[in-house]
mmCIF file of C-alpha atoms in Angstrom:
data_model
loop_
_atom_site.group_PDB
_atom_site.id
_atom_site.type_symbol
_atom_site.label_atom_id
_atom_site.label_comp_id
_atom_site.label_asym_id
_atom_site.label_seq_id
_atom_site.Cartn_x
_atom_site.Cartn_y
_atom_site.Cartn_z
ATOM 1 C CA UNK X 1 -55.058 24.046 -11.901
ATOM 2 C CA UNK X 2 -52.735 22.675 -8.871
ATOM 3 C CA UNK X 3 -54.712 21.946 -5.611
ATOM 4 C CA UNK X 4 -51.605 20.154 -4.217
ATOM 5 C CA UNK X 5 -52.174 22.793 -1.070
ATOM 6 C CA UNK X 6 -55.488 22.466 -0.596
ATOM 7 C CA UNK X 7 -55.570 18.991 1.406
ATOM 8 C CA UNK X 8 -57.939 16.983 -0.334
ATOM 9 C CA UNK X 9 -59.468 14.060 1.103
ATOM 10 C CA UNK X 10 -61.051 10.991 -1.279
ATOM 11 C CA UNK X 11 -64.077 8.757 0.393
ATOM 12 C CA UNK X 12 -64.469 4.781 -1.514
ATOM 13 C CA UNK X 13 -64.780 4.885 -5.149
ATOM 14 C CA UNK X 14 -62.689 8.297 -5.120
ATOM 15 C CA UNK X 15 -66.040 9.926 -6.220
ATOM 16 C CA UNK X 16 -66.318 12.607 -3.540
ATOM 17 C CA UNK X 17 -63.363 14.679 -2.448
ATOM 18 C CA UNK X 18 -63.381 17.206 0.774
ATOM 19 C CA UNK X 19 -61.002 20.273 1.055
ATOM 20 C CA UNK X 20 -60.478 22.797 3.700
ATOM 21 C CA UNK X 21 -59.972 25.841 1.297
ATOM 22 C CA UNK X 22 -62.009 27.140 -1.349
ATOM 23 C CA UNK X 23 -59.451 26.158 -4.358
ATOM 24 C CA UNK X 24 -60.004 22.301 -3.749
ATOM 25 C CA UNK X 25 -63.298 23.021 -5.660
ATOM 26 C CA UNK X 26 -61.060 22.609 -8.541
ATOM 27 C CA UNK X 27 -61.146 18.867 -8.011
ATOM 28 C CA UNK X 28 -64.536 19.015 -9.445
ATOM 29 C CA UNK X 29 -62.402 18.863 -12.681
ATOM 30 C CA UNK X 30 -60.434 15.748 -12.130
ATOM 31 C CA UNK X 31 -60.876 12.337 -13.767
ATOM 32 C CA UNK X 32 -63.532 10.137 -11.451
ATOM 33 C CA UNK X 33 -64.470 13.002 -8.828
ATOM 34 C CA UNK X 34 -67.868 13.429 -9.070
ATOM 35 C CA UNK X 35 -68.625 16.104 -6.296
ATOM 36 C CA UNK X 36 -66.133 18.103 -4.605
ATOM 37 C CA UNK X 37 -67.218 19.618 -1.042
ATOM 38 C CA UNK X 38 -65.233 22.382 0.800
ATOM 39 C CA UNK X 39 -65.747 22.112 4.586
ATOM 40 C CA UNK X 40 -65.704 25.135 6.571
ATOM 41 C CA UNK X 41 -66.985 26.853 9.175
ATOM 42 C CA UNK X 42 -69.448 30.599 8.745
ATOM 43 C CA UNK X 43 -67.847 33.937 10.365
ATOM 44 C CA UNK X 44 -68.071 33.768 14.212
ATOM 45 C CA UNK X 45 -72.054 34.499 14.777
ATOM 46 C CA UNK X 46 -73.387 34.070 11.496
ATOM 47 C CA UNK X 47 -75.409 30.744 12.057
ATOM 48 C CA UNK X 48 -76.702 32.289 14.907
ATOM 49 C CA UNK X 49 -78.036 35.852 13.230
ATOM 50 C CA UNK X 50 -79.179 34.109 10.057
ATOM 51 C CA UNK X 51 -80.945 31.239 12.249
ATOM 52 C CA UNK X 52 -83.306 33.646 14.213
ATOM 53 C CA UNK X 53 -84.141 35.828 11.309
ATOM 54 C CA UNK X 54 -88.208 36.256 10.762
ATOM 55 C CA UNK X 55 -87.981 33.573 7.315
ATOM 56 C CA UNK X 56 -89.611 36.663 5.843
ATOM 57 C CA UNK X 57 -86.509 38.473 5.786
ATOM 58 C CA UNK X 58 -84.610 35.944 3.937
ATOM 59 C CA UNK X 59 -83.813 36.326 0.575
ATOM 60 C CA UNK X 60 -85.104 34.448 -2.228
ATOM 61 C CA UNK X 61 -84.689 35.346 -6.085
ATOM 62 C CA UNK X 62 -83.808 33.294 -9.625
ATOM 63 C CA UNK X 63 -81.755 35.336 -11.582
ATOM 64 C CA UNK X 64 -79.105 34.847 -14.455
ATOM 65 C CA UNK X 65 -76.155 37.239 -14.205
ATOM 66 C CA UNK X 66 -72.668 37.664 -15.258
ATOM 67 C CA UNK X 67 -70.528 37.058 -11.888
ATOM 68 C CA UNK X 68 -69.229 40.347 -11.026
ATOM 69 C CA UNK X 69 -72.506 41.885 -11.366
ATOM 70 C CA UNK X 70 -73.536 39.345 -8.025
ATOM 71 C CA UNK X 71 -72.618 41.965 -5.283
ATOM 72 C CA UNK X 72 -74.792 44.479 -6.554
ATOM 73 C CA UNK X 73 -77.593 42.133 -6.998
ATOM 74 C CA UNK X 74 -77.543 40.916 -3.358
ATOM 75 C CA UNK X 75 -77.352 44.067 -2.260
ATOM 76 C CA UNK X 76 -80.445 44.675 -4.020
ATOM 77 C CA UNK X 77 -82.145 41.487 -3.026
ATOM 78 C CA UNK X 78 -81.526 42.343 0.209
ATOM 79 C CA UNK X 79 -82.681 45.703 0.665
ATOM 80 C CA UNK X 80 -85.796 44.676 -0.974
ATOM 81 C CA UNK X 81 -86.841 41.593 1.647
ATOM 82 C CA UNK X 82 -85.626 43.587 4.217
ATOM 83 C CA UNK X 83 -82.478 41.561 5.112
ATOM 84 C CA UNK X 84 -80.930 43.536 8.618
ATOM 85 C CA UNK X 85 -77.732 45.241 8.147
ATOM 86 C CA UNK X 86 -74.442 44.512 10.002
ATOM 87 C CA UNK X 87 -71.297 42.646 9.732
ATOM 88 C CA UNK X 88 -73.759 38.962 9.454
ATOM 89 C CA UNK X 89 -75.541 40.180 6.298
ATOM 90 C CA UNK X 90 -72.177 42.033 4.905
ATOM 91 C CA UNK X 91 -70.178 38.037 5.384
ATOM 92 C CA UNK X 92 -73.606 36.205 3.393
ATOM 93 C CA UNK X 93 -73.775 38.763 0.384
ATOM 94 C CA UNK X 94 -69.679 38.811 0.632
ATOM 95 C CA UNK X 95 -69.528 34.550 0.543
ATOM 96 C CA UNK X 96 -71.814 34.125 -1.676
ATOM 97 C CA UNK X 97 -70.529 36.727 -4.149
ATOM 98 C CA UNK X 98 -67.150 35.141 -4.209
ATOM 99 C CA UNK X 99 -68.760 31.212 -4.475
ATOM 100 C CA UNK X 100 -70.092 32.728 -7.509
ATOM 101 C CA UNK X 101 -66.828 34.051 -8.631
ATOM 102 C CA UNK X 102 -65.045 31.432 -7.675
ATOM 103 C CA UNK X 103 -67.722 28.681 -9.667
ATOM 104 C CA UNK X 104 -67.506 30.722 -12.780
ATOM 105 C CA UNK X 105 -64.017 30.500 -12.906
ATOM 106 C CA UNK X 106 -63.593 26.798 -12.594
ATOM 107 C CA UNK X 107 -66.910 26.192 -14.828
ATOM 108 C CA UNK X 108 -65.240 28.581 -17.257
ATOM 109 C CA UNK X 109 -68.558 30.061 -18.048
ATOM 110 C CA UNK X 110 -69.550 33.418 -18.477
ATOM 111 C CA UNK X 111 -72.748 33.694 -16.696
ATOM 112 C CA UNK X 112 -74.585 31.995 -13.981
ATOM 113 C CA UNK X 113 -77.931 31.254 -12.660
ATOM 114 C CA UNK X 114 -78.211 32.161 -9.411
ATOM 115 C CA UNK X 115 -81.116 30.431 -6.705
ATOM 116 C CA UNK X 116 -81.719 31.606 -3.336
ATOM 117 C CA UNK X 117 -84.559 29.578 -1.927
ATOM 118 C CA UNK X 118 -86.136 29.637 1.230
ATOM 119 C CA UNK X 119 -87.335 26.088 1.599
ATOM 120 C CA UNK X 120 -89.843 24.529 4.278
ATOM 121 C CA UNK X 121 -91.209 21.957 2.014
ATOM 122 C CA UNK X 122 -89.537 18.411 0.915
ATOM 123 C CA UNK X 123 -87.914 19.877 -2.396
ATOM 124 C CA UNK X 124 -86.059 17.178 -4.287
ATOM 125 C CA UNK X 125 -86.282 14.732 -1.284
ATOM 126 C CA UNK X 126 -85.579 11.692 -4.143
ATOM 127 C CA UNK X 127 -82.311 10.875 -4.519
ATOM 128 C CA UNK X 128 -80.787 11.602 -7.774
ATOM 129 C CA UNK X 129 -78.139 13.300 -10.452
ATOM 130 C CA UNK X 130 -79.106 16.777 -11.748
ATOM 131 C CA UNK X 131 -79.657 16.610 -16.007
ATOM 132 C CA UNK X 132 -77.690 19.555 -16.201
ATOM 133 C CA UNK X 133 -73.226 20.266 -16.413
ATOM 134 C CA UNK X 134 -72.701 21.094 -13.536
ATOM 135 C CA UNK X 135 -74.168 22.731 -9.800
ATOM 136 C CA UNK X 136 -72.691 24.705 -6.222
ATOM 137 C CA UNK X 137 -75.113 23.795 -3.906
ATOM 138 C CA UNK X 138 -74.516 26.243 -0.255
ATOM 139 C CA UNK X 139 -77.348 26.071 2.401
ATOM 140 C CA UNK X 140 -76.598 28.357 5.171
ATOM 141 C CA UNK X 141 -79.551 27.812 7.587
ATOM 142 C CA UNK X 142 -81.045 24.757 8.088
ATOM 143 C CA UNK X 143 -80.202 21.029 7.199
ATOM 144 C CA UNK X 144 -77.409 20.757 4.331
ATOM 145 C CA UNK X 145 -78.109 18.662 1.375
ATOM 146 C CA UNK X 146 -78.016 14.809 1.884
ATOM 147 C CA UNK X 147 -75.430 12.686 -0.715
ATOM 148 C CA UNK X 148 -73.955 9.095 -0.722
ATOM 149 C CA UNK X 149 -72.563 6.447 -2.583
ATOM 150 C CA UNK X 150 -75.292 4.439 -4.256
ATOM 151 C CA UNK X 151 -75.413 0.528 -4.442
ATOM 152 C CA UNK X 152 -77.086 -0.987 -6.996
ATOM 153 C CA UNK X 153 -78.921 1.691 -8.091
ATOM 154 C CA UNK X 154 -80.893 2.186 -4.741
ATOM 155 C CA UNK X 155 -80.616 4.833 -2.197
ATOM 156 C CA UNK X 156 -77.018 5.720 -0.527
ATOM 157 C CA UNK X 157 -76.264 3.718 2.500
ATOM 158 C CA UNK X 158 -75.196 5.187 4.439
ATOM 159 C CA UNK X 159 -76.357 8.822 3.838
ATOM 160 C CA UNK X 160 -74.280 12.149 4.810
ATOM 161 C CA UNK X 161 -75.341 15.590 5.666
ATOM 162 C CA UNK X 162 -73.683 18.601 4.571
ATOM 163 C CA UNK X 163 -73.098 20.799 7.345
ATOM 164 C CA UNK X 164 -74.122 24.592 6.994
ATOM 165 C CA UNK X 165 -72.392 27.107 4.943
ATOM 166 C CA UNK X 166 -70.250 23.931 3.588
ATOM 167 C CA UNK X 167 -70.797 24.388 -0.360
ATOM 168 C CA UNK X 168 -70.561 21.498 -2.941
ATOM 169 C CA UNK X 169 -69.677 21.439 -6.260
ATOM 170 C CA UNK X 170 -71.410 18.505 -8.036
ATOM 171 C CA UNK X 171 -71.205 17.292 -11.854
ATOM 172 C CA UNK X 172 -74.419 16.298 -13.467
ATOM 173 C CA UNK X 173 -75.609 13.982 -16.185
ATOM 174 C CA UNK X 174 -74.438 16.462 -19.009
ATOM 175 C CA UNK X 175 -70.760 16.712 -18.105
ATOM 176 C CA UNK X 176 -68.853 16.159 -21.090
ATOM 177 C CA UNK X 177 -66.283 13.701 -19.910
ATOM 178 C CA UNK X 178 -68.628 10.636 -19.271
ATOM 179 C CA UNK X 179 -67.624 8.820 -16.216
ATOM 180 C CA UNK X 180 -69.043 6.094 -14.128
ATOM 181 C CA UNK X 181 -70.098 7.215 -10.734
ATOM 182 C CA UNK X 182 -72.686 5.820 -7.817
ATOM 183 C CA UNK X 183 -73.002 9.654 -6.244
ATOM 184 C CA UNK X 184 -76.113 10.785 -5.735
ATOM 185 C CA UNK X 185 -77.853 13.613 -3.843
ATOM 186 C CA UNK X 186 -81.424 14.866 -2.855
ATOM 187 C CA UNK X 187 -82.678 17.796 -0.420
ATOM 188 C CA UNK X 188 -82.917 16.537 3.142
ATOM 189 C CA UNK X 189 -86.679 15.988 4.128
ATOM 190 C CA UNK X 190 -88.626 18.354 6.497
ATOM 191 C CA UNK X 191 -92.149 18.914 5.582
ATOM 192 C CA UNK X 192 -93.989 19.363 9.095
ATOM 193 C CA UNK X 193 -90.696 19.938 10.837
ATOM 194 C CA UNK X 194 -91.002 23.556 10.618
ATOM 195 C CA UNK X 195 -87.940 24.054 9.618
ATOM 196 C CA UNK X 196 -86.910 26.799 7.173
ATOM 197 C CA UNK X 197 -84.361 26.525 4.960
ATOM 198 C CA UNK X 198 -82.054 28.916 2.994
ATOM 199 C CA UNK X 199 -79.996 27.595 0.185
ATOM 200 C CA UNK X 200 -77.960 28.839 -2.308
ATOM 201 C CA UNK X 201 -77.878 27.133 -5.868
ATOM 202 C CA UNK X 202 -75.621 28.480 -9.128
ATOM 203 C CA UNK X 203 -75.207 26.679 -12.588
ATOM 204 C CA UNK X 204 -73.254 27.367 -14.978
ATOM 205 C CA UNK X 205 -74.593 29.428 -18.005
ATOM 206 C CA UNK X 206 -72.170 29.294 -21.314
ATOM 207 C CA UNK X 207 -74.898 30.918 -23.541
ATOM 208 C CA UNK X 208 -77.217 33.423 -22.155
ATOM 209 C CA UNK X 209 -79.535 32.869 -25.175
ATOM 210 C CA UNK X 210 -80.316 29.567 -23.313
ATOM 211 C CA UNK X 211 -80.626 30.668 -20.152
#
């Protein structure tokens, strides 16, 4: 797949690459990028709707799905937590379904396992690489996920926040082309904060049987 028009940017060690467009996520794919992070900004007043929602409204659910079956599922998921109607809700349920579309595609796979947690707790908080292919990780309220550059074999100095509603794509320890990389991630750390957190996770699924 070109990306030659999607502007991507390479930090030291060429391990992490930024895009402003949603087809630089294809990067993911090329030799030595480890995560691949499109940086963008929500609709106009979506960070402010989905930040003053009760936390009971938002959605949470694990499912496994094929990806065009995803808009009817959040619809769903919605309905049933009680997730207010309007242009806000209609932009989340329309992102995410196209991030899943989108991660499919360049994963190749045929289904996907979709997370939507609502996190207050420090989930992950170690740095670390996922034992699985591959991961989109999205958080749309609250702190985005933490990543860096490791140095011998400690924690990332220094450390970088995601911004919210900026997704990453990030390989894991079971991608098939085996490459050396010091990029490592974690959940950012707010137990007693009371902060709430709403974050959006897919992997790729190439056998439902194993799902």
């Amino acid at each position: 797949m070109n990306i030659a028009h999607t502007h991507p940017r390479h930090d030291a060690g060429a391990a992490v690459v930024t895009t402003d467009t949603m087809n630089g996520l294809y990067a993911i794919r090329d030799p030595g990028c480890a995560a691949a992070i499109w940086q963008r900004a929500p609709a106009p007043g979506f960070q402010d709707w989905i930040d003053g929602l009760d936390p009971d409204a938002l959605p949470s659910a694990r499912l496994v799905l094929r990806p065009e079956a995803v808009p009817d599922a959040l619809t769903r998921l919605g309905d049933t937590h009680g997730l207010p109607t309007g242009p806000e809700r209609d932009w989340l349920e329309a992102d995410i379904a196209e991030l899943a579309n989108r991660f499919a595609t360049v994963m190749r796979a045929p289904y996907l396992r979709l997370r939507l947690d609502v996190v207050t707790t420090n989930a992950c908080a170690k740095f670390h690489m996922d034992a699985i292919f591959a991961r989109l990780v999205c958080s749309y309220r609250g702190t985005g996920t933490q990543y860096g550059l490791s140095q011998d074999g400690g924690d990332p100095d220094p450390v970088e926040t995601l911004p919210a509603c900026a997704p990453i794509v990030m390989r894991g320890s079971l991608w098939p082309a085996k490459t050396s990389t010091t990029f490592l991630h974690r959940s950012p750390p707010i137990a007693g904060t009371g902060e709430t957190r709403l974050v959006l996770v897919l992997d790729p699924i190439f056998d439902v049987e194993d799902a």
